[in-house]
mmCIF file of C-alpha atoms and ligand atoms in Angstrom:
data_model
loop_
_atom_site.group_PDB
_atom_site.id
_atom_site.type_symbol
_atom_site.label_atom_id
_atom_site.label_comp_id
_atom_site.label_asym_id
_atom_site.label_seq_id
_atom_site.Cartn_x
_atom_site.Cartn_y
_atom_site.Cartn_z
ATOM 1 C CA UNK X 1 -82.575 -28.323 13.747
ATOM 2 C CA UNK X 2 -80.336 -29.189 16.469
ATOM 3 C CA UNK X 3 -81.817 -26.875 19.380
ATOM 4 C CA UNK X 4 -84.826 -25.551 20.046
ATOM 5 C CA UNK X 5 -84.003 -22.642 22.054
ATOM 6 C CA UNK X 6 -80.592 -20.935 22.631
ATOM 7 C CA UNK X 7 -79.250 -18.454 25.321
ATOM 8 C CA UNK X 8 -76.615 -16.270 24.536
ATOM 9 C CA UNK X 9 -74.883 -14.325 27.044
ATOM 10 C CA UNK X 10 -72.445 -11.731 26.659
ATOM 11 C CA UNK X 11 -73.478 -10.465 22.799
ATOM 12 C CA UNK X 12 -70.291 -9.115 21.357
ATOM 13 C CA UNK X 13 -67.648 -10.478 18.941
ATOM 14 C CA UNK X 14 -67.764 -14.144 19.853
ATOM 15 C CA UNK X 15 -71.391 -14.967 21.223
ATOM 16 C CA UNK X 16 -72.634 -12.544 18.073
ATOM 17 C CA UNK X 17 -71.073 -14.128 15.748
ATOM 18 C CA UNK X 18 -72.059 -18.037 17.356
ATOM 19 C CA UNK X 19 -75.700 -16.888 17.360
ATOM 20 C CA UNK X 20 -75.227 -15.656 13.517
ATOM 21 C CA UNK X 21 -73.407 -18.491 12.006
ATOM 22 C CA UNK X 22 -76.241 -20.712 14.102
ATOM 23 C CA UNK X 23 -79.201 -18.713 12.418
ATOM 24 C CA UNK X 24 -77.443 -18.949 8.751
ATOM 25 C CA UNK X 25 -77.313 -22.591 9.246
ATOM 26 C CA UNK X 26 -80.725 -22.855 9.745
ATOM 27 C CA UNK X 27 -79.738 -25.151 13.045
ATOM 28 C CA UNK X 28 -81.688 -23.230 15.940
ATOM 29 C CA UNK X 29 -85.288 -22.439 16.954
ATOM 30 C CA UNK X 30 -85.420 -19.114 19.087
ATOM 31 C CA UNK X 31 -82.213 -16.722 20.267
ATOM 32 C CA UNK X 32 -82.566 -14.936 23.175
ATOM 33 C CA UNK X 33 -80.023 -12.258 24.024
ATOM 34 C CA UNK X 34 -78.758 -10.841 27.402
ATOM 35 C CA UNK X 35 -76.229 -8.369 28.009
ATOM 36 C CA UNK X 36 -74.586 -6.386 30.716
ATOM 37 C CA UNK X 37 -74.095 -3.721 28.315
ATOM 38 C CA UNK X 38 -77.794 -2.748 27.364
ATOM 39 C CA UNK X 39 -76.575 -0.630 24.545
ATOM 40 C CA UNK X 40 -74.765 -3.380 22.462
ATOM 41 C CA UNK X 41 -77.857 -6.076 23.415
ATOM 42 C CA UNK X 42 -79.941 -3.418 21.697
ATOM 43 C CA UNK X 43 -77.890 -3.362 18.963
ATOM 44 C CA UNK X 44 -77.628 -6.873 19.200
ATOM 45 C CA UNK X 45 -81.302 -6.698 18.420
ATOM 46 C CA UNK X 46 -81.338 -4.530 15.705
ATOM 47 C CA UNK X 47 -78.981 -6.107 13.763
ATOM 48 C CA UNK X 48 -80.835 -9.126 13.797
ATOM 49 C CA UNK X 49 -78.515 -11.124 15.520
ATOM 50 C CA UNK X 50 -81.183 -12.025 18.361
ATOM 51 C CA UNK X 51 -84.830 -13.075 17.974
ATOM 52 C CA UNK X 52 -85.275 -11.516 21.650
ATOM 53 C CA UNK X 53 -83.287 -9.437 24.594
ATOM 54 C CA UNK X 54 -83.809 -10.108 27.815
ATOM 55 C CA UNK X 55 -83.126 -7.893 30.571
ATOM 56 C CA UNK X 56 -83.393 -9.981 33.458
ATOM 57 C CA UNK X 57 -80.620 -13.315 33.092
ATOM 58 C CA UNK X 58 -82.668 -15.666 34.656
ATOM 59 C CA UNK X 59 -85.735 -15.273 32.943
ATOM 60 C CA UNK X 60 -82.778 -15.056 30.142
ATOM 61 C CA UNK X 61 -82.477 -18.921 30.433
ATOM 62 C CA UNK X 62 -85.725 -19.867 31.555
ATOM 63 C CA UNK X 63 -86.718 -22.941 28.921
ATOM 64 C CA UNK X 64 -83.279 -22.771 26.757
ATOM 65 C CA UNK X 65 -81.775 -26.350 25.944
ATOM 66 C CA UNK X 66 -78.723 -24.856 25.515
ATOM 67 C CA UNK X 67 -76.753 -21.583 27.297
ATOM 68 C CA UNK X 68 -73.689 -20.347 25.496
ATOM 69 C CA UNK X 69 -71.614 -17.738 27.815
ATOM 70 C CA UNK X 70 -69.781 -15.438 25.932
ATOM 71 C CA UNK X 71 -69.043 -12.677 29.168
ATOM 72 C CA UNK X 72 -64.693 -12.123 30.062
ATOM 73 C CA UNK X 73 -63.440 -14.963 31.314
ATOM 74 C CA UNK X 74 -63.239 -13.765 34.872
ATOM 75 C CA UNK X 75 -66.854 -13.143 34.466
ATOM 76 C CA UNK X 76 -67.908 -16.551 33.445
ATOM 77 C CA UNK X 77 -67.847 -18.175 36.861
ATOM 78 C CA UNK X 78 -69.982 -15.654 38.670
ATOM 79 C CA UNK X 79 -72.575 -15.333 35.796
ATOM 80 C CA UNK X 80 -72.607 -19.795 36.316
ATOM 81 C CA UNK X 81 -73.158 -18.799 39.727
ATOM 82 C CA UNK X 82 -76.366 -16.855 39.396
ATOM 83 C CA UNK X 83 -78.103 -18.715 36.317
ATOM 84 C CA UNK X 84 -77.281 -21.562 38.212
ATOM 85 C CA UNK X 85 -81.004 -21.995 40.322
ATOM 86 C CA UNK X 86 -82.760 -21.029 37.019
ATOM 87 C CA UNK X 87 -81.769 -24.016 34.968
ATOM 88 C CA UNK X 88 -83.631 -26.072 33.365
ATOM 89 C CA UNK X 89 -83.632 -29.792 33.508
ATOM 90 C CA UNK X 90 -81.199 -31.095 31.103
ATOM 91 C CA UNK X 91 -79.901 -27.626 30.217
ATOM 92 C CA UNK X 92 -76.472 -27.764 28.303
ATOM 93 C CA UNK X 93 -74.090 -24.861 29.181
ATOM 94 C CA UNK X 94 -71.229 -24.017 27.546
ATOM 95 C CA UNK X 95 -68.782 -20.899 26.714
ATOM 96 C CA UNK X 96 -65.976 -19.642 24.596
ATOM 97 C CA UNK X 97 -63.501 -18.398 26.859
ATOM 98 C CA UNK X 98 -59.895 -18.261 26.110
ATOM 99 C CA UNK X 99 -58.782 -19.811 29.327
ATOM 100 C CA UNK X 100 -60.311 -23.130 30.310
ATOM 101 C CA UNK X 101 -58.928 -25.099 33.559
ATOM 102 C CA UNK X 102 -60.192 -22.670 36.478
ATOM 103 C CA UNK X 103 -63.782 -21.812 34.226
ATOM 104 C CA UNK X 104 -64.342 -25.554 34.038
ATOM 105 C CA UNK X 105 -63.655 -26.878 37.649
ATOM 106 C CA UNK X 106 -65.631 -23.983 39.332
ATOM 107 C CA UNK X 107 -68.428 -23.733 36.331
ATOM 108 C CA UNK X 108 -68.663 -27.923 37.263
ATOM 109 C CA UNK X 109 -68.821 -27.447 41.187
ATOM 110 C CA UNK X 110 -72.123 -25.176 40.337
ATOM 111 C CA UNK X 111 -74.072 -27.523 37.638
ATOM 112 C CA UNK X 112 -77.516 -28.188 39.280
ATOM 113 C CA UNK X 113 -78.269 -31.826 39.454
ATOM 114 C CA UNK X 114 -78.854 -32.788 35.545
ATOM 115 C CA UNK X 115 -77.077 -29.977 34.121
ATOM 116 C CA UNK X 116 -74.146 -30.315 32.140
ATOM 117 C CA UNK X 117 -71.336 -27.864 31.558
ATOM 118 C CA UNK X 118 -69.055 -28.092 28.187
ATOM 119 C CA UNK X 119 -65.722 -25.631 28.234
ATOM 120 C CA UNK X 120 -64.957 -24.209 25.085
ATOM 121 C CA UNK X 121 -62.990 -22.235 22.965
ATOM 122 C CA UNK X 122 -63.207 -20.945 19.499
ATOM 123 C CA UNK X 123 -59.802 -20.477 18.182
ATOM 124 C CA UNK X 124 -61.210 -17.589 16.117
ATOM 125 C CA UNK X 125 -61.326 -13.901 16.670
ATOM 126 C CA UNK X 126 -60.923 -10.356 15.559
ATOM 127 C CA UNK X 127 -59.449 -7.194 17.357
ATOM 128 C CA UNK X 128 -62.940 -5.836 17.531
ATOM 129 C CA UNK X 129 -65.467 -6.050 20.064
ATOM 130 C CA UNK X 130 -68.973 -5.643 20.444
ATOM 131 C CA UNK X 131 -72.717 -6.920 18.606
ATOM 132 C CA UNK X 132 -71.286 -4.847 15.651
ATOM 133 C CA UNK X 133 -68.384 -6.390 14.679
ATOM 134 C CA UNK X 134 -70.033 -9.837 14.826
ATOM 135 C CA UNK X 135 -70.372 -11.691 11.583
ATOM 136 C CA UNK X 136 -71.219 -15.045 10.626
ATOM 137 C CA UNK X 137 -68.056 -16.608 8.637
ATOM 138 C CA UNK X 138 -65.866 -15.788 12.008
ATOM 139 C CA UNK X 139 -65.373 -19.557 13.026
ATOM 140 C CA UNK X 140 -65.494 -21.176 9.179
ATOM 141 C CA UNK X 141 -62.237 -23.595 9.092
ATOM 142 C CA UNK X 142 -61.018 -22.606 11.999
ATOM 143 C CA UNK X 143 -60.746 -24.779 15.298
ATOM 144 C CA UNK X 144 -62.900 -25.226 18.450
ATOM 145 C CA UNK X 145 -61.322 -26.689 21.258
ATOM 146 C CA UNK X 146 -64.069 -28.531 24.082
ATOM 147 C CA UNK X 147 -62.491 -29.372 27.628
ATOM 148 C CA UNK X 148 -64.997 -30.984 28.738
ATOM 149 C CA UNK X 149 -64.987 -31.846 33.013
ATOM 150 C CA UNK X 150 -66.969 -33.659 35.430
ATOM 151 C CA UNK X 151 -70.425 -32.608 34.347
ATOM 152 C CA UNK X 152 -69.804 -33.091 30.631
ATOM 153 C CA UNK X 153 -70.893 -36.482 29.091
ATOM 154 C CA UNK X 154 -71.190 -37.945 25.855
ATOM 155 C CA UNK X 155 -74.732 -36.903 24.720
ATOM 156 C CA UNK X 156 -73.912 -33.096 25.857
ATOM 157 C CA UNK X 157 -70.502 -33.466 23.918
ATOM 158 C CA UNK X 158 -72.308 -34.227 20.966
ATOM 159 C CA UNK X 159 -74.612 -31.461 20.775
ATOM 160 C CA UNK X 160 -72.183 -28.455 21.596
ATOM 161 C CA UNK X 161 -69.941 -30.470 19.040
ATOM 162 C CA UNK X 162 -72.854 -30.530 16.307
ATOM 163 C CA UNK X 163 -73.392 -26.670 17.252
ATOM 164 C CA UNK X 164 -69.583 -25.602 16.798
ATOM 165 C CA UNK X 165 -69.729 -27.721 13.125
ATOM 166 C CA UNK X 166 -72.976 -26.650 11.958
ATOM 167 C CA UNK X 167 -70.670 -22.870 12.691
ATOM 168 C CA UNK X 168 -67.891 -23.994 10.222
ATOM 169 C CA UNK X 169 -65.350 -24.933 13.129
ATOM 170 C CA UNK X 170 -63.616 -27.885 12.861
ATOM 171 C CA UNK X 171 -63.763 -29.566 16.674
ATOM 172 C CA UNK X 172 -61.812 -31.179 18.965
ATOM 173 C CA UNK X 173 -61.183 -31.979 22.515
ATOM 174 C CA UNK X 174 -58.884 -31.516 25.013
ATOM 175 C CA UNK X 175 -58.474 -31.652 29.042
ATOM 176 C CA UNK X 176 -58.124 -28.347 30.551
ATOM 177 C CA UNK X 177 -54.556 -27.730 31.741
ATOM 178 C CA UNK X 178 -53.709 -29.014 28.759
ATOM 179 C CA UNK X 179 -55.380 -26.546 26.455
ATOM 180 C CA UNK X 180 -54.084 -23.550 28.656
ATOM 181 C CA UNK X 181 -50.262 -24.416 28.521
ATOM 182 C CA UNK X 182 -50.662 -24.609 24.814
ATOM 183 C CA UNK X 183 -52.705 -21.166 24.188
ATOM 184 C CA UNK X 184 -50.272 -19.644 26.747
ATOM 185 C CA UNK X 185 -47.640 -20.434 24.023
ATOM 186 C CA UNK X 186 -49.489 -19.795 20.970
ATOM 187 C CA UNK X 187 -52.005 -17.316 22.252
ATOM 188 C CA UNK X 188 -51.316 -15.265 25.231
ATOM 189 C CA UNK X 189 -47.628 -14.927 24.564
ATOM 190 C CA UNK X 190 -48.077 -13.645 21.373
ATOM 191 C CA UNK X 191 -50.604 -11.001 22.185
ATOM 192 C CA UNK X 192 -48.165 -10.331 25.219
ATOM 193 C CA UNK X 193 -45.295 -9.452 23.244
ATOM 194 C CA UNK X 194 -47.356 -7.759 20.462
ATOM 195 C CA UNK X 195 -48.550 -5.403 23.526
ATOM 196 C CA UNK X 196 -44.898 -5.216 24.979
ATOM 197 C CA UNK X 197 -43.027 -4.305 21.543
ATOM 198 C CA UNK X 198 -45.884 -1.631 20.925
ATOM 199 C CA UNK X 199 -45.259 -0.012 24.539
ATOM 200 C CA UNK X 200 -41.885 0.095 24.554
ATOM 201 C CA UNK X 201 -41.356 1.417 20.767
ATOM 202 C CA UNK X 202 -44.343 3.552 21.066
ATOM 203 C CA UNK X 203 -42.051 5.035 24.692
ATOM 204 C CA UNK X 204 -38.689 5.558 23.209
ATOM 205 C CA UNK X 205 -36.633 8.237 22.982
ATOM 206 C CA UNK X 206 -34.151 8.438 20.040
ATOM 207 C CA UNK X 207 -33.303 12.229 20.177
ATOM 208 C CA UNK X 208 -36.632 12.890 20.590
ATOM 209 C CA UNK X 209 -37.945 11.833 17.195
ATOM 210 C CA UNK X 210 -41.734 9.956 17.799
ATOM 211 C CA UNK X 211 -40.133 6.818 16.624
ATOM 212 C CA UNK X 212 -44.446 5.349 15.923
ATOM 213 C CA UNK X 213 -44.492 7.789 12.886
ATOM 214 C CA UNK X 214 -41.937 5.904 10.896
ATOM 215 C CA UNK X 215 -44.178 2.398 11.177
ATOM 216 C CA UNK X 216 -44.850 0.814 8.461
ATOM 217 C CA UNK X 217 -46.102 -2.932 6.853
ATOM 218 C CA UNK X 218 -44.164 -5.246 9.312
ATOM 219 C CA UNK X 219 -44.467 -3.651 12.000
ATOM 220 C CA UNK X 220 -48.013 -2.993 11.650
ATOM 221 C CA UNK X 221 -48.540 -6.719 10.529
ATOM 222 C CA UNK X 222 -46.740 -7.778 13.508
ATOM 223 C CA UNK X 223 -48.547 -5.871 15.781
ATOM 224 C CA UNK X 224 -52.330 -5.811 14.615
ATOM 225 C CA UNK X 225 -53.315 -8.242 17.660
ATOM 226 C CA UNK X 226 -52.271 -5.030 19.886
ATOM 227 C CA UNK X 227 -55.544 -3.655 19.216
ATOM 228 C CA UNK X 228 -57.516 -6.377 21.103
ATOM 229 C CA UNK X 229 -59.228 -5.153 23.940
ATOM 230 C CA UNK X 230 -56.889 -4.369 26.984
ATOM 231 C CA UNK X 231 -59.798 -5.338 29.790
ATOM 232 C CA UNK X 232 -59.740 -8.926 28.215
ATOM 233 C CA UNK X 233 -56.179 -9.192 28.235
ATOM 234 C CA UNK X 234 -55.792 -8.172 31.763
ATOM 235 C CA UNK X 235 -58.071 -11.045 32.198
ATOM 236 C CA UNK X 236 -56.999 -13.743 30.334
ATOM 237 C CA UNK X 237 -53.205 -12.756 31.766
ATOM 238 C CA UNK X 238 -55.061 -12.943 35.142
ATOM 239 C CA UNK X 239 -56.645 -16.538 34.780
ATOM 240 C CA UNK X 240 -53.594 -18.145 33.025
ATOM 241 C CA UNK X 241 -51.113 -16.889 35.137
ATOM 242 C CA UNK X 242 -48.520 -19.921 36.001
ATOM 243 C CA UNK X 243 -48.720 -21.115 32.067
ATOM 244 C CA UNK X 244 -48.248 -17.043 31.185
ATOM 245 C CA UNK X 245 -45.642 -16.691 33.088
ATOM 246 C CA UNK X 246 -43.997 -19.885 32.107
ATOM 247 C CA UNK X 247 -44.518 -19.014 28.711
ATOM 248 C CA UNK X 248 -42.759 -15.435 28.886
ATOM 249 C CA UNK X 249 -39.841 -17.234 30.896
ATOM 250 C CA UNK X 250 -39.275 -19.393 28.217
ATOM 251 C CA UNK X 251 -39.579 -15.925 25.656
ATOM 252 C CA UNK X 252 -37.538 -14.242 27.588
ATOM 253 C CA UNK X 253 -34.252 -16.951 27.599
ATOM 254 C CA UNK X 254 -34.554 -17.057 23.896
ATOM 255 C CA UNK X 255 -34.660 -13.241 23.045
ATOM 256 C CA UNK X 256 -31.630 -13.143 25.777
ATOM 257 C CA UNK X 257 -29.772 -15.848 24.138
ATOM 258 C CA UNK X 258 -30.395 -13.644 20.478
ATOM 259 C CA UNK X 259 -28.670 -11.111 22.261
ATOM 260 C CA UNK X 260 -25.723 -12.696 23.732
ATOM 261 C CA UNK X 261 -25.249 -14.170 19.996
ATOM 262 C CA UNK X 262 -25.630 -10.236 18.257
ATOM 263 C CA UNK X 263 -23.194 -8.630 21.403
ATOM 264 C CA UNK X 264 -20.412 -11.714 20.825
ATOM 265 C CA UNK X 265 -21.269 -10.859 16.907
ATOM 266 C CA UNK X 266 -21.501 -14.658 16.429
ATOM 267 C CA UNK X 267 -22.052 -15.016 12.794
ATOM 268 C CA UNK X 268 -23.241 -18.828 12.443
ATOM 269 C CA UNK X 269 -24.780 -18.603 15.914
ATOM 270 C CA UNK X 270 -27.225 -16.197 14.286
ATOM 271 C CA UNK X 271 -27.751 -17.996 11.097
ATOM 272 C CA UNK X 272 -28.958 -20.986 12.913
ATOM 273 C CA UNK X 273 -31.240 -18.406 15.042
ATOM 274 C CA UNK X 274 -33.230 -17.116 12.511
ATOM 275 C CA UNK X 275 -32.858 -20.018 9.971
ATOM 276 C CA UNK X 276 -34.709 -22.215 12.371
ATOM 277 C CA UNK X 277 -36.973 -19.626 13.455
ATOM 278 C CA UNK X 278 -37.677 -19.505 9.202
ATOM 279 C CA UNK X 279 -38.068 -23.357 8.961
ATOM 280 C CA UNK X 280 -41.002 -23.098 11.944
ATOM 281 C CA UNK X 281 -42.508 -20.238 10.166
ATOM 282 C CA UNK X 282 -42.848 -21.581 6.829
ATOM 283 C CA UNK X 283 -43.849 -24.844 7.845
ATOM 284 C CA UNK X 284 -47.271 -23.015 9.260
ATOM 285 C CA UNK X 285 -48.213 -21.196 6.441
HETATM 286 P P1 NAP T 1 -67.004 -8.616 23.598
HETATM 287 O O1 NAP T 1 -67.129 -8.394 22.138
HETATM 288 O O2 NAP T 1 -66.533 -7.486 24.468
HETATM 289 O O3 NAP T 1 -68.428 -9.103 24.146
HETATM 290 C C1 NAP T 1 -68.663 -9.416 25.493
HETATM 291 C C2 NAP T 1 -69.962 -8.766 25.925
HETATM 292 O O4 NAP T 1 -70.321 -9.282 27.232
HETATM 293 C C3 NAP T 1 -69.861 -7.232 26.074
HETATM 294 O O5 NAP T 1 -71.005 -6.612 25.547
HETATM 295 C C4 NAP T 1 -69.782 -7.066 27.588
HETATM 296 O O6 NAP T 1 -70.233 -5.817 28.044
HETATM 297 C C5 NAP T 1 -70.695 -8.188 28.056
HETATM 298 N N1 NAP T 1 -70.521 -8.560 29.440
HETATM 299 C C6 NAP T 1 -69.459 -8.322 30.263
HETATM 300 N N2 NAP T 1 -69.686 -8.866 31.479
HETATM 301 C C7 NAP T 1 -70.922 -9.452 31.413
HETATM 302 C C8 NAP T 1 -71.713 -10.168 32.335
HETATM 303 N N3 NAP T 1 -71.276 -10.402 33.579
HETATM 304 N N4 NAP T 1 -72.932 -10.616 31.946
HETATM 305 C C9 NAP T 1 -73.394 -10.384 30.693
HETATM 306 N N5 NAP T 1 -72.672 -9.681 29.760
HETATM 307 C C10 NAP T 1 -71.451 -9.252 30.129
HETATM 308 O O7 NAP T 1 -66.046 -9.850 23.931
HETATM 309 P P2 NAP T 1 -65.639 -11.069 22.971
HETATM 310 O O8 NAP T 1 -64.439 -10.672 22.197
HETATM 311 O O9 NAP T 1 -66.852 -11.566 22.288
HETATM 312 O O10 NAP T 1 -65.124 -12.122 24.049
HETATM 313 C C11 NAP T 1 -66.041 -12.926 24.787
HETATM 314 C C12 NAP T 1 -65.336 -14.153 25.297
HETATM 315 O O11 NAP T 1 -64.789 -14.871 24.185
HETATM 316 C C13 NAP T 1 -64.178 -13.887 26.269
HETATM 317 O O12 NAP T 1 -64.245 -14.823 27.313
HETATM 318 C C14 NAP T 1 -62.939 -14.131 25.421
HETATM 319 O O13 NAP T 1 -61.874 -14.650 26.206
HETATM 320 C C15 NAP T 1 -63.429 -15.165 24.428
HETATM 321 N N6 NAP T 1 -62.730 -15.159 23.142
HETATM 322 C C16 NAP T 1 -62.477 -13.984 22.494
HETATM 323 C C17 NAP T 1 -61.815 -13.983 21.261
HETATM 324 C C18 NAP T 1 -61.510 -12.704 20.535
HETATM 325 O O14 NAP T 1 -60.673 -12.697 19.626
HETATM 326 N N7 NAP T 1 -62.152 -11.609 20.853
HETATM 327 C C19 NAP T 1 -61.436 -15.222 20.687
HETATM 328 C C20 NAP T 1 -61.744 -16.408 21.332
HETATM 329 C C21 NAP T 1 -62.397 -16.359 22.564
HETATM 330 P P3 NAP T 1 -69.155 -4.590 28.217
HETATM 331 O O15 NAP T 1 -68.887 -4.104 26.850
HETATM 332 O O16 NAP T 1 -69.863 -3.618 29.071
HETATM 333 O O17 NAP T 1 -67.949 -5.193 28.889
#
């Protein structure tokens, strides 16, 4: 047992799946559940995910050693803000948000005295949302990134790290700013484009055919993350904006420089383009 008591707000796809892959590894007391969305918290319930729901927050975290926020990122700060005077002593609270640098100063600024806040972020997910499409292999091999701030010392750091590995995720840490410029690239560019490409295929007009019904394995492959939840994207776009936008500037050079290599029908000047493009892709998988 690492915890006695565990607080998981927001119970969809990430804090579902945390609270599962906890329970399976036999590493937490009691799970208590709130929700915004009483529906899924029910279900929440019902599935077995949580031991209890909870429809009042702060009686939500009243005696947990640890708090776990798993709420859209812009939401994170606000729900800090009102847990905040219901803390208990030594309380450990910590989140899995996709962006880290603005959640972790403000979330830091509103730690009661003895509090500690973690940042986190499982780099783990699924198109799906919602208690339902929890499950309890979701973070097994993959990474969790910690950013831990001002509040966060060593002992606190060591249990949300014990937590994350007793999950299946393989931890590390990371300052803030520094973990948002590098999911900008890797992350929130990707599932940019993916939206972008799907837009403006799924909007043109070649003579009027619907151009969507002739999709097929790469395109579909290439595209999957497109089905991720719009409202979270907004957000995440939202709270990473100067790294986003730095990110599609950089995009945006190299898929003009592509084109200025097809219009001048520069033969080797391709090659090289998608040659090294190849060598970077098969060197990840
Ligand atoms: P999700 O499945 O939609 O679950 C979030 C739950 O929180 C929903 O039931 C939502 O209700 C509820 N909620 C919204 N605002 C709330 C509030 N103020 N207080 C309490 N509950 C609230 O979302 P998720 O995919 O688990 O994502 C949760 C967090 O994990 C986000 O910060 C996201 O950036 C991060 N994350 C997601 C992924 C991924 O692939 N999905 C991967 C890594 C990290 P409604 O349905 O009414 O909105």
């Amino acid at each position: 047992m690492i915890i006695t008591r565990l607080t998981i707000i927001g119970v969809g796809l990430i804090g579902g799946s945390f609270a599962l892959a906890l329970r399976k590894a036999g590493v937490v007391g009691h799970i208590v559940g709130f929700d915004t969305n009483l529906d899924n918290l029910r279900h929440a319930r019902d599935l077995g995910i949580v031991d209890e729901i909870s429809q009042d927050v702060l009686s939500a975290v009243s005696g947990a050693d640890v708090v776990f926020l798993s709420v859209p990122v812009c939401a994170i700060a606000s729900v800090v803000q009102t847990i905040s005077p219901a803390l208990p002593a030594g309380c450990i609270v910590t989140d899995g948000g996709s962006v880290k640098a603005d959640v972790v100063r403000t979330c830091d600024a509103l730690m009661p005295r003895g509090c500690r806040f973690v940042g986190g972020h499982p780099i783990a997910g699924t198109e799906h949302s919602g208690a339902a499409a929890a499950f309890p292999g979701l973070f097994a091999g993959k990474r969790c990134v910690l950013t831990p701030g001002l509040t966060a010392d060593e002992k606190s750091l060591e249990t949300v790290t014990r937590l994350w590995a007793a999950a299946g995720a393989d931890v590390c840490r990371m300052e803030s700013g520094h973990h948002d410029r590098i999911f900008a690239e890797i992350s929130h560019l990707p599932h940019a484009i993916a939206y972008t490409l799907v837009r403006a295929v799924g909007t043109a007009d070649v003579e009027g055919e619907n151009v969507l019904s002739y999709t097929a394995g790469g395109f579909r492959d290439f595209t999957r993350i497109a089905s991720s939840d719009p409202a979270m994207w907004r957000d995440i776009s939202l709270m990473n904006r100067d790294a986003l936008l730095a990110s599609i500037d950089g995009f945006s050079a190299s898929l003009a420089e592509l084109r200025r290599r097809i219009d001048s029908s520069d033969r080797d000047g391709l090659t090289e383009f998608f040659t090294t493009a190849k060598k970077f892709r098969d060197e990840i998988v």
